[in-house]
Short mmCIF file of C-alpha atoms in Angstrom, two decimals:
data_model
loop_
_atom_site.label_atom_id
_atom_site.label_comp_id
_atom_site.label_asym_id
_atom_site.label_seq_id
_atom_site.Cartn_x
_atom_site.Cartn_y
_atom_site.Cartn_z
CA MET A 1 -106.37 96.22 258.65
CA THR A 2 -104.57 96.78 255.35
CA ALA A 3 -102.52 93.59 255.26
CA ALA A 4 -101.81 92.55 251.70
CA ALA A 5 -103.78 89.59 250.43
CA THR A 6 -100.57 87.62 250.10
CA ASP A 7 -100.05 87.76 253.88
CA ALA A 8 -103.50 86.42 254.58
CA ARG A 9 -104.56 82.81 254.82
CA PRO A 10 -107.30 81.48 252.55
CA VAL A 11 -110.61 80.58 254.16
CA PRO A 12 -110.98 76.87 254.93
CA THR A 13 -114.17 75.11 253.86
CA ALA A 14 -116.19 73.11 256.38
CA ASP A 15 -118.24 70.83 254.17
CA TRP A 16 -118.90 68.42 257.05
CA VAL A 17 -121.21 70.86 258.86
CA THR A 18 -124.89 70.09 258.42
CA ILE A 19 -127.94 72.10 259.48
CA PRO A 20 -129.63 69.19 261.32
CA ASP A 21 -126.45 68.72 263.41
CA LEU A 22 -126.30 72.45 264.15
CA TYR A 23 -129.97 72.42 265.16
CA ARG A 24 -129.52 69.53 267.60
CA ASN A 25 -126.34 70.80 269.25
CA PRO A 26 -124.06 73.34 267.56
CA TYR A 27 -121.44 73.53 270.30
CA PRO A 28 -119.21 70.54 269.39
CA ILE A 29 -119.25 71.87 265.81
CA TYR A 30 -118.23 75.34 267.00
CA GLN A 31 -115.39 73.85 269.06
CA LYS A 32 -114.01 72.07 266.02
CA LEU A 33 -114.39 75.11 263.74
CA ARG A 34 -112.90 77.61 266.19
CA ALA A 35 -109.86 75.42 266.84
CA GLU A 36 -109.06 75.38 263.13
CA SER A 37 -109.75 78.97 261.99
CA PRO A 38 -111.75 82.03 263.11
CA VAL A 39 -113.71 81.90 259.82
CA HIS A 40 -114.90 79.08 257.56
CA TRP A 41 -116.89 78.86 254.38
CA VAL A 42 -119.80 76.57 255.30
CA PRO A 43 -121.61 75.33 252.18
CA ALA A 44 -124.61 73.96 254.08
CA VAL A 45 -125.32 77.42 255.50
CA ASN A 46 -124.20 79.26 252.34
CA ARG A 47 -122.22 81.67 254.52
CA TYR A 48 -118.84 82.30 256.01
CA MET A 49 -119.26 81.39 259.68
CA VAL A 50 -117.23 83.53 262.09
CA THR A 51 -116.71 81.64 265.35
CA SER A 52 -113.87 83.28 267.33
CA TYR A 53 -114.60 85.91 269.96
CA GLN A 54 -112.02 88.33 268.61
CA ALA A 55 -113.24 88.12 265.01
CA CYS A 56 -116.90 88.60 266.05
CA HIS A 57 -115.86 91.54 268.22
CA VAL A 58 -113.90 93.19 265.40
CA ILE A 59 -116.89 92.87 263.07
CA GLU A 60 -119.45 94.37 265.42
CA GLN A 61 -117.24 97.42 265.99
CA ASP A 62 -116.67 98.11 262.27
CA GLN A 63 -119.73 98.81 260.15
CA GLU A 64 -117.56 100.39 257.41
CA ARG A 65 -116.07 97.00 256.49
CA PHE A 66 -118.91 94.80 257.73
CA SER A 67 -122.33 96.08 256.70
CA ALA A 68 -125.62 95.07 258.30
CA ASP A 69 -127.43 96.01 255.06
CA GLU A 70 -127.25 92.56 253.54
CA THR A 71 -128.00 91.86 249.86
CA ASN A 72 -130.91 89.44 249.25
CA SER A 73 -131.67 89.38 252.96
CA LEU A 74 -134.36 86.91 253.96
CA MET A 75 -135.11 89.09 256.95
CA LYS A 76 -135.92 92.02 254.68
CA ARG A 77 -138.35 89.80 252.79
CA ALA A 78 -139.93 88.38 255.96
CA MET A 79 -140.14 91.59 258.00
CA GLY A 80 -139.31 94.55 255.75
CA HIS A 81 -136.15 96.67 255.92
CA SER A 82 -135.77 97.28 259.64
CA MET A 83 -133.00 99.09 261.53
CA LEU A 84 -131.32 95.74 262.14
CA ARG A 85 -130.37 95.63 258.44
CA LYS A 86 -129.30 99.27 258.18
CA ASP A 87 -125.98 100.98 258.86
CA ASP A 88 -125.56 104.46 260.32
CA PRO A 89 -126.65 107.13 259.66
CA GLU A 90 -129.90 105.49 258.42
CA HIS A 91 -129.91 103.02 261.32
CA ASP A 92 -129.50 105.82 263.85
CA VAL A 93 -132.66 107.63 262.68
CA ASP A 94 -134.74 104.47 263.21
CA ARG A 95 -133.06 103.69 266.51
CA LYS A 96 -133.80 107.15 267.88
CA SER A 97 -137.48 106.67 267.06
CA TYR A 98 -137.62 104.18 269.96
CA GLY A 99 -136.98 107.10 272.32
CA ASN A 100 -136.73 106.14 275.97
CA VAL A 101 -139.37 103.39 275.93
CA LEU A 102 -136.96 100.49 276.53
CA ARG A 103 -134.57 102.31 278.88
CA PRO A 104 -134.17 101.69 282.64
CA LYS A 105 -136.14 104.75 283.78
CA ALA A 106 -139.21 103.80 281.74
CA ILE A 107 -138.86 100.21 282.92
CA LYS A 108 -138.95 101.37 286.55
CA GLU A 109 -141.79 103.82 286.02
CA HIS A 110 -144.04 101.83 283.68
CA TRP A 111 -143.02 98.33 282.79
CA ASN A 112 -141.98 96.59 286.00
CA ALA A 113 -145.54 96.78 287.38
CA ILE A 114 -146.87 95.33 284.13
CA PHE A 115 -144.25 92.55 284.12
CA GLN A 116 -145.21 91.71 287.70
CA ALA A 117 -148.93 91.54 286.86
CA ASN A 118 -148.18 89.32 283.87
CA SER A 119 -145.95 87.04 285.89
CA ASP A 120 -148.67 86.74 288.56
CA LYS A 121 -151.23 85.84 285.91
CA TYR A 122 -149.24 83.21 284.02
CA LEU A 123 -147.68 81.70 287.12
CA ALA A 124 -151.21 81.24 288.51
CA GLN A 125 -152.13 79.49 285.26
CA LEU A 126 -149.07 77.25 285.50
CA LYS A 127 -149.96 76.33 289.09
CA ALA A 128 -153.54 75.62 288.06
CA ALA A 129 -152.29 73.34 285.29
CA GLY A 130 -150.29 71.54 287.98
CA PRO A 131 -146.99 69.65 288.17
CA GLY A 132 -146.07 68.10 284.83
CA SER A 133 -147.03 71.22 282.87
CA ASP A 134 -144.50 72.77 280.54
CA PHE A 135 -142.52 75.69 281.91
CA ILE A 136 -141.91 77.12 278.45
CA TRP A 137 -145.34 76.90 276.87
CA ASP A 138 -147.45 77.33 280.01
CA TYR A 139 -145.45 80.21 281.52
CA ALA A 140 -142.33 81.62 279.82
CA ALA A 141 -143.84 82.06 276.35
CA PRO A 142 -147.16 83.72 277.31
CA TYR A 143 -145.33 85.85 279.91
CA ALA A 144 -142.79 87.14 277.37
CA ALA A 145 -145.47 87.62 274.72
CA GLU A 146 -147.85 89.58 276.95
CA ASN A 147 -144.99 91.79 278.18
CA LEU A 148 -143.98 92.57 274.62
CA ARG A 149 -147.58 93.19 273.50
CA LEU A 150 -147.99 95.93 276.09
CA ILE A 151 -144.52 97.45 275.61
CA MET A 152 -145.25 97.75 271.90
CA GLY A 153 -148.83 99.00 272.36
CA PHE A 154 -150.70 96.30 270.44
CA HIS A 155 -153.94 96.80 272.38
CA ASN A 156 -155.80 95.25 269.45
CA ALA A 157 -153.94 91.92 269.53
CA SER A 158 -153.56 88.99 271.93
CA GLN A 159 -150.42 87.40 273.33
CA GLU A 160 -151.23 84.39 271.16
CA ASP A 161 -151.15 86.68 268.09
CA MET A 162 -147.76 87.95 269.21
CA GLN A 163 -146.40 84.40 269.54
CA ARG A 164 -147.73 83.40 266.11
CA TRP A 165 -146.37 86.56 264.44
CA SER A 166 -142.98 86.15 266.06
CA GLN A 167 -142.52 82.48 265.18
CA THR A 168 -143.81 82.63 261.61
CA MET A 169 -141.74 85.70 260.67
CA ILE A 170 -138.64 84.25 262.34
CA ASP A 171 -139.25 81.09 260.30
CA GLY A 172 -139.40 83.29 257.18
CA THR A 173 -136.12 84.95 258.14
CA GLY A 174 -134.54 81.50 258.32
CA ASN A 175 -136.27 80.05 255.25
CA TYR A 176 -133.09 79.14 253.37
CA ALA A 177 -134.89 76.16 251.88
CA ASP A 178 -137.36 78.61 250.24
CA ASP A 179 -140.30 76.51 251.45
CA PRO A 180 -143.48 78.10 250.03
CA GLU A 181 -145.57 77.10 253.06
CA VAL A 182 -143.17 78.91 255.38
CA TRP A 183 -143.39 82.01 253.18
CA ALA A 184 -147.19 81.84 253.12
CA LYS A 185 -147.43 81.86 256.92
CA SER A 186 -144.75 84.51 257.26
CA GLU A 187 -146.51 86.76 254.72
CA GLN A 188 -149.83 86.31 256.46
CA SER A 189 -148.28 87.54 259.71
CA TYR A 190 -146.57 90.39 257.85
CA ASN A 191 -149.97 91.57 256.63
CA GLU A 192 -151.66 91.05 259.99
CA VAL A 193 -149.01 93.15 261.74
CA ASP A 194 -149.37 95.95 259.15
CA ASP A 195 -153.15 95.92 259.63
CA ALA A 196 -152.80 95.96 263.42
CA ILE A 197 -150.41 98.93 263.24
CA ASP A 198 -152.72 100.83 260.88
CA GLU A 199 -155.60 100.23 263.26
CA ILE A 200 -153.84 101.10 266.51
CA LEU A 201 -151.90 104.25 265.53
CA PRO A 202 -155.01 106.51 265.37
CA TYR A 203 -156.16 105.10 268.73
CA LEU A 204 -152.75 105.80 270.33
CA ARG A 205 -152.74 109.35 268.92
CA LYS A 206 -155.91 109.97 270.93
CA ASN A 207 -154.95 107.77 273.90
CA PRO A 208 -151.19 108.05 274.27
CA ASP A 209 -149.38 105.70 276.64
CA ALA A 210 -145.79 104.64 277.39
CA SER A 211 -145.63 102.14 274.50
CA LEU A 212 -143.32 102.06 271.48
CA LEU A 213 -146.16 102.53 268.99
CA SER A 214 -147.53 105.45 270.97
CA GLY A 215 -144.10 107.08 270.87
CA MET A 216 -143.96 106.53 267.09
CA THR A 217 -147.02 108.73 266.55
CA SER A 218 -144.97 111.83 267.38
CA MET A 219 -141.73 110.79 265.66
CA PRO A 220 -140.72 111.96 262.18
CA ILE A 221 -140.41 108.45 260.81
CA PRO A 222 -142.03 106.94 257.69
CA LEU A 223 -144.76 104.33 258.14
CA GLU A 224 -142.72 101.81 256.15
CA ALA A 225 -139.89 102.05 258.68
CA ILE A 226 -142.31 101.78 261.62
CA ARG A 227 -143.80 98.64 260.10
CA ALA A 228 -140.43 96.98 259.53
CA ASN A 229 -139.05 97.96 262.93
CA MET A 230 -142.16 96.69 264.73
CA LYS A 231 -141.85 93.33 262.96
CA MET A 232 -138.17 93.12 263.87
CA THR A 233 -139.09 93.91 267.47
CA ILE A 234 -141.76 91.20 267.53
CA GLY A 235 -139.16 88.74 266.24
CA GLY A 236 -136.42 90.01 268.55
CA GLY A 237 -138.40 90.72 271.71
CA LEU A 238 -140.40 87.60 272.44
CA ASN A 239 -138.60 84.33 271.74
CA GLU A 240 -135.40 85.71 273.30
CA PRO A 241 -136.64 86.57 276.81
CA ARG A 242 -138.70 83.37 276.70
CA ASP A 243 -135.59 81.38 275.82
CA VAL A 244 -133.26 83.00 278.34
CA LEU A 245 -135.85 82.40 281.04
CA GLY A 246 -136.20 78.75 280.05
CA THR A 247 -132.49 78.13 279.62
CA THR A 248 -131.56 79.79 282.92
CA VAL A 249 -134.13 77.85 284.94
CA TRP A 250 -133.00 74.63 283.23
CA ALA A 251 -129.34 75.38 283.96
CA LEU A 252 -130.05 76.17 287.62
CA LEU A 253 -132.17 73.03 288.06
CA ASP A 254 -129.32 71.07 286.53
CA ASN A 255 -126.74 72.65 288.89
CA PRO A 256 -128.19 72.38 292.40
CA ASP A 257 -125.16 73.96 294.08
CA GLN A 258 -125.53 77.09 291.99
CA LEU A 259 -129.29 77.09 292.54
CA ALA A 260 -128.72 76.97 296.30
CA GLN A 261 -126.42 79.99 296.00
CA VAL A 262 -129.04 81.96 294.06
CA LEU A 263 -131.84 81.00 296.43
CA ALA A 264 -129.73 82.28 299.34
CA ASP A 265 -128.96 85.57 297.58
CA GLU A 266 -131.54 86.86 295.08
CA THR A 267 -129.12 89.47 293.71
CA LEU A 268 -127.36 86.52 292.02
CA TYR A 269 -130.25 86.10 289.57
CA ALA A 270 -128.59 88.88 287.57
CA ARG A 271 -125.36 86.85 287.43
CA ALA A 272 -127.29 83.74 286.45
CA PHE A 273 -128.98 85.68 283.64
CA GLU A 274 -125.70 87.00 282.18
CA GLU A 275 -124.04 83.59 282.46
CA SER A 276 -127.04 81.96 280.79
CA VAL A 277 -126.98 84.26 277.74
CA ARG A 278 -123.23 83.72 277.48
CA TRP A 279 -123.62 79.96 277.73
CA VAL A 280 -126.57 79.72 275.31
CA ALA A 281 -127.07 82.97 273.39
CA PRO A 282 -130.78 83.08 272.43
CA ILE A 283 -129.76 84.62 269.10
CA GLY A 284 -126.76 82.50 268.16
CA MET A 285 -125.93 84.00 264.77
CA TYR A 286 -126.66 87.18 262.85
CA PRO A 287 -125.56 88.26 259.37
CA ARG A 288 -123.12 90.85 258.03
CA GLU A 289 -121.69 91.45 254.56
CA THR A 290 -118.19 92.63 253.64
CA THR A 291 -118.13 95.95 251.80
CA ALA A 292 -114.71 95.29 250.15
CA ASP A 293 -111.99 92.66 249.94
CA THR A 294 -110.68 92.47 253.47
CA VAL A 295 -108.62 90.50 255.94
CA LEU A 296 -110.30 89.36 259.14
CA GLU A 297 -108.03 87.99 261.87
CA GLY A 298 -105.52 86.95 259.23
CA VAL A 299 -108.07 85.34 256.91
CA GLN A 300 -108.78 86.71 253.43
CA LEU A 301 -112.44 87.52 252.60
CA PRO A 302 -113.78 88.76 249.26
CA ALA A 303 -116.04 91.79 248.83
CA GLY A 304 -119.73 90.95 249.20
CA ALA A 305 -119.01 87.91 251.41
CA ARG A 306 -122.07 86.84 253.36
CA LEU A 307 -121.00 86.33 256.96
CA GLY A 308 -122.70 84.65 259.88
CA ILE A 309 -121.49 86.22 263.13
CA VAL A 310 -121.76 83.24 265.45
CA VAL A 311 -121.93 84.87 268.88
CA GLY A 312 -123.09 81.52 270.24
CA ALA A 313 -119.58 80.25 269.38
CA ALA A 314 -117.72 83.44 270.38
CA ASN A 315 -119.28 83.22 273.84
CA ARG A 316 -117.64 79.81 274.32
CA ASP A 317 -114.21 80.77 272.97
CA PRO A 318 -111.60 79.25 275.33
CA ALA A 319 -109.27 82.14 274.45
CA VAL A 320 -111.59 84.36 276.51
CA PHE A 321 -113.62 82.12 278.84
CA GLU A 322 -112.13 79.45 281.08
CA ASP A 323 -113.97 76.12 280.89
CA PRO A 324 -116.37 77.77 278.42
CA GLU A 325 -118.73 74.81 277.91
CA SER A 326 -119.85 74.87 281.57
CA PHE A 327 -122.63 76.97 283.07
CA ASN A 328 -120.94 78.67 286.00
CA ILE A 329 -122.36 81.77 287.67
CA ASN A 330 -119.13 82.09 289.66
CA ARG A 331 -116.85 82.44 286.65
CA GLU A 332 -114.67 85.52 286.24
CA LYS A 333 -116.83 88.31 284.80
CA LYS A 334 -116.02 89.00 281.14
CA PRO A 335 -118.13 90.77 278.54
CA HIS A 336 -120.14 88.32 276.41
CA LEU A 337 -121.46 89.08 272.94
CA ALA A 338 -125.02 87.77 273.36
CA PHE A 339 -126.60 91.23 273.06
CA GLY A 340 -124.44 92.10 270.08
CA GLY A 341 -122.24 95.16 270.27
CA GLY A 342 -121.65 98.55 268.73
CA ASN A 343 -124.54 100.44 267.17
CA HIS A 344 -126.76 97.33 266.97
CA PHE A 345 -126.45 96.51 270.68
CA CYS A 346 -129.78 94.96 271.71
CA ALA A 347 -132.32 97.72 272.38
CA GLY A 348 -134.26 95.35 274.64
CA ALA A 349 -131.36 94.32 276.89
CA TRP A 350 -132.64 96.18 279.96
CA VAL A 351 -136.20 94.97 279.42
CA ALA A 352 -134.95 91.39 279.27
CA ARG A 353 -132.85 91.79 282.42
CA ALA A 354 -135.76 93.35 284.33
CA SER A 355 -138.50 91.01 283.18
CA VAL A 356 -136.48 87.80 283.45
CA ALA A 357 -133.87 88.30 286.20
CA GLN A 358 -135.62 90.79 288.47
CA ILE A 359 -139.23 89.62 288.25
CA ALA A 360 -139.83 86.20 286.71
CA MET A 361 -137.01 84.07 288.09
CA PRO A 362 -137.20 85.14 291.75
CA GLN A 363 -140.98 84.69 291.73
CA VAL A 364 -140.83 81.30 290.02
CA PHE A 365 -138.42 79.88 292.59
CA ARG A 366 -140.26 81.50 295.51
CA GLU A 367 -143.70 80.24 294.52
CA LEU A 368 -142.83 76.81 293.13
CA PRO A 369 -141.08 75.14 296.07
CA ASN A 370 -138.77 72.26 295.23
CA LEU A 371 -139.07 73.07 291.52
CA ARG A 372 -137.42 70.29 289.52
CA LEU A 373 -137.21 68.69 286.10
CA ASP A 374 -139.48 65.71 285.42
CA PRO A 375 -137.22 62.62 285.40
CA ASP A 376 -139.75 60.75 283.25
CA ASN A 377 -140.18 63.52 280.68
CA THR A 378 -136.83 64.83 279.48
CA PRO A 379 -136.48 68.50 278.49
CA VAL A 380 -135.31 69.35 274.97
CA ASP A 381 -132.96 72.19 274.01
CA ALA A 382 -132.65 72.90 270.31
CA GLY A 383 -131.69 75.41 267.64
CA TRP A 384 -128.61 77.33 266.55
CA VAL A 385 -129.61 80.63 264.89
CA PHE A 386 -132.16 80.81 267.68
CA ARG A 387 -131.63 78.42 270.59
CA GLY A 388 -133.69 77.62 273.62
CA MET A 389 -135.80 74.98 275.35
CA THR A 390 -138.48 73.58 273.08
CA LYS A 391 -139.91 71.42 275.85
CA MET A 392 -139.43 71.56 279.62
CA PRO A 393 -141.98 69.74 281.79
CA VAL A 394 -141.47 70.57 285.46
CA LEU A 395 -142.58 69.24 288.86
CA TRP A 396 -142.79 71.05 292.19
CA GLY A 397 -144.14 70.66 295.69
CA MET B 1 -103.64 115.58 269.43
CA ALA B 2 -105.23 115.31 272.88
CA LYS B 3 -104.01 113.19 275.76
CA ILE B 4 -106.08 110.71 277.79
CA SER B 5 -104.72 108.84 280.83
CA PHE B 6 -106.55 105.76 282.10
CA HIS B 7 -105.39 104.87 285.62
CA HIS B 8 -105.97 101.28 286.71
CA SER B 9 -106.34 100.13 290.31
CA ASP B 10 -103.12 98.06 290.05
CA GLY B 11 -101.17 101.26 289.42
CA ASN B 12 -100.76 100.82 285.67
CA VAL B 13 -101.60 103.78 283.44
CA ASP B 14 -102.57 103.74 279.75
CA VAL B 15 -101.69 107.09 278.18
CA LEU B 16 -103.19 107.68 274.73
CA ASP B 17 -102.64 110.50 272.24
CA VAL B 18 -105.80 110.72 270.15
CA ASP B 19 -107.36 112.97 267.53
CA PRO B 20 -109.58 115.78 268.83
CA GLY B 21 -113.24 114.72 268.70
CA THR B 22 -112.52 111.20 270.01
CA SER B 23 -114.56 109.96 272.97
CA LEU B 24 -112.87 108.33 275.94
CA MET B 25 -114.81 105.12 275.23
CA ARG B 26 -113.79 104.99 271.56
CA ALA B 27 -110.15 105.75 272.40
CA ALA B 28 -110.11 102.96 274.99
CA VAL B 29 -111.85 100.35 272.81
CA THR B 30 -109.70 101.14 269.75
CA ASN B 31 -106.50 100.86 271.79
CA GLY B 32 -107.51 97.84 273.86
CA VAL B 33 -107.55 99.57 277.25
CA ASP B 34 -108.53 97.01 279.88
CA GLY B 35 -111.64 97.68 281.92
CA ILE B 36 -113.52 99.78 279.35
CA VAL B 37 -116.01 97.64 277.43
CA GLY B 38 -118.24 100.07 275.49
CA GLU B 39 -120.72 97.39 274.43
CA CYS B 40 -123.27 99.72 272.87
CA GLY B 41 -120.85 101.72 270.77
CA GLY B 42 -121.58 105.06 272.39
CA GLN B 43 -125.36 105.31 272.63
CA ALA B 44 -125.40 105.72 276.43
CA MET B 45 -127.25 102.43 276.54
CA CYS B 46 -125.02 99.88 278.29
CA ALA B 47 -123.13 101.60 281.17
CA THR B 48 -119.93 99.63 280.44
CA CYS B 49 -117.60 102.60 279.80
CA HIS B 50 -117.93 104.03 283.32
CA VAL B 51 -114.94 106.13 284.49
CA TYR B 52 -114.09 108.24 287.52
CA VAL B 53 -112.79 111.59 286.29
CA ARG B 54 -109.95 113.00 288.38
CA PRO B 55 -111.16 116.12 290.23
CA GLU B 56 -108.86 118.59 288.48
CA TYR B 57 -110.59 117.86 285.14
CA LEU B 58 -114.22 118.01 286.27
CA ASP B 59 -114.70 121.70 285.46
CA GLY B 60 -114.01 121.22 281.77
CA LEU B 61 -116.73 118.62 281.21
CA PRO B 62 -120.13 118.95 279.56
CA ASP B 63 -123.19 118.57 281.82
CA ILE B 64 -124.58 115.07 282.42
CA GLY B 65 -127.49 114.48 280.02
CA ASP B 66 -130.68 112.56 280.84
CA ASP B 67 -129.56 109.33 279.14
CA GLU B 68 -126.16 109.43 280.84
CA GLU B 69 -127.76 110.17 284.22
CA GLU B 70 -130.02 107.12 283.80
CA MET B 71 -127.09 104.88 282.87
CA LEU B 72 -124.92 106.11 285.74
CA GLU B 73 -127.55 104.53 288.00
CA CYS B 74 -126.90 101.17 286.25
CA THR B 75 -123.10 100.92 286.49
CA ALA B 76 -121.49 97.76 287.88
CA GLY B 77 -118.99 99.71 289.96
CA PRO B 78 -120.30 102.14 292.60
CA ARG B 79 -121.29 105.58 291.38
CA ASP B 80 -119.29 108.52 292.68
CA GLU B 81 -121.58 111.54 293.00
CA THR B 82 -119.11 113.97 291.46
CA ARG B 83 -116.58 111.89 289.51
CA SER B 84 -118.60 109.19 287.74
CA ARG B 85 -119.15 109.70 284.00
CA LEU B 86 -119.66 107.57 280.89
CA GLY B 87 -116.58 107.55 278.68
CA CYS B 88 -118.76 107.68 275.56
CA GLN B 89 -120.17 111.06 276.57
CA ILE B 90 -116.80 112.83 277.03
CA THR B 91 -114.94 113.93 273.93
CA VAL B 92 -111.43 115.36 274.02
CA GLY B 93 -110.25 118.44 272.12
CA ASP B 94 -112.03 121.78 271.86
CA GLY B 95 -110.87 123.02 275.27
CA LEU B 96 -110.31 119.58 276.82
CA GLU B 97 -106.79 118.86 275.59
CA GLN B 98 -105.97 116.50 278.43
CA ILE B 99 -107.92 114.35 280.89
CA GLU B 100 -107.11 111.72 283.50
CA VAL B 101 -109.60 109.14 284.70
CA ASP B 102 -109.63 106.15 287.02
CA VAL B 103 -111.02 102.90 285.60
CA PRO B 104 -113.48 101.06 287.89
CA ASP B 105 -112.68 97.49 288.91
CA ASP B 106 -116.09 96.33 287.69
CA GLN B 107 -117.67 97.25 284.40
CA ILE B 108 -120.14 94.37 283.99
#
């Protein structure tokens, strides 16, 4: 931890990395980076990218050296200063305001029935649209959005609002190009979410339910923090379950032997889920900032260094995972970093597991016999900070 | 200092001397003890620091709280009605100067 700077290696620069290449397929880039050094300065991204499992793991366990409270954070501009960009003890106050809403007991008592009703509804719509419809946009996206809407308590919004808010604010968070149109849409959603919160809180005070916003009405937490945390949750609770659902179904359809295993034993959907988020982490990179000059896995970093913690790369580190580029539900179980770790461990992890692995996937494969990809209409996977299927037409029957 | 022994199913034992106030999870993660993951950093949120406390140390433990109870229903290894605990919820020192636990074969 306190190795002298002279013992540490300088950070290599990876000037060959481009954002369009990362967006199309980041994994060959991560392989090349990881083989050379656990950390690189990447000019195109304007960050140090951390790609080894061990280095990412060290960072997420040490908020003293690696702060989540990033200077000039685009996320703070797009969504406000949420718990995701705070360190403890400030982070802990916000985190506790979520109470038990996203925990397994509440999921069993309240949310599973709602997830099931939503899956019934959107699967019926997918079937009505017929073979050739898009699994992501006709099922996974509205399903994830409607689940999140009800968990959060936005009784005055639609699932389409949730999808628009999520995407536009995520686009703001990633607006490194400072595109004014992206900011305009992001800011419009920011204001719409604030208005929706202001409108619904008095209603939920009179009509309490099991939702996050309802819980907030009795918590000692400032409105500004509620607003920021709700925006973070919209951005972090919709695209991700949508993407893990899409990616897992795609991977199973692409690996018929593994699909046959899962169909024969539905408890394996949980394994498929965990392997899917390891293989393609829906959130592939998140930021941290060094609080002082420091040495990370033998590499010297200056104070105030803006880091990208590339869990999408860490999860394919051959030092930890055998044959890491393959989707394999039978691989030796090892902890992946897709949900983050330490105090910022994903608050929605159990909701995602329940809604995707327990409810959606078994029902999809039960009710869409002979589900398969459309050979004449190729699916598209894309993204690196956020990665998932952007198009996945399917056939069945 | 307080002493924590992590017994593994292959017969190996990790014995750690740690400062009072340290949780079993933190001690294990800091010292690289195999089989204790501690993903969530001690919020009783992930159920990956499950341990089986050896019977002779059960009397000295704090009661199981609501969050821990909920997570003990989500562990990868089977729950033992009396011995299963989360390592993040047990802190050594202050009357618990020594503890021995068995590490489950499955944590995820």
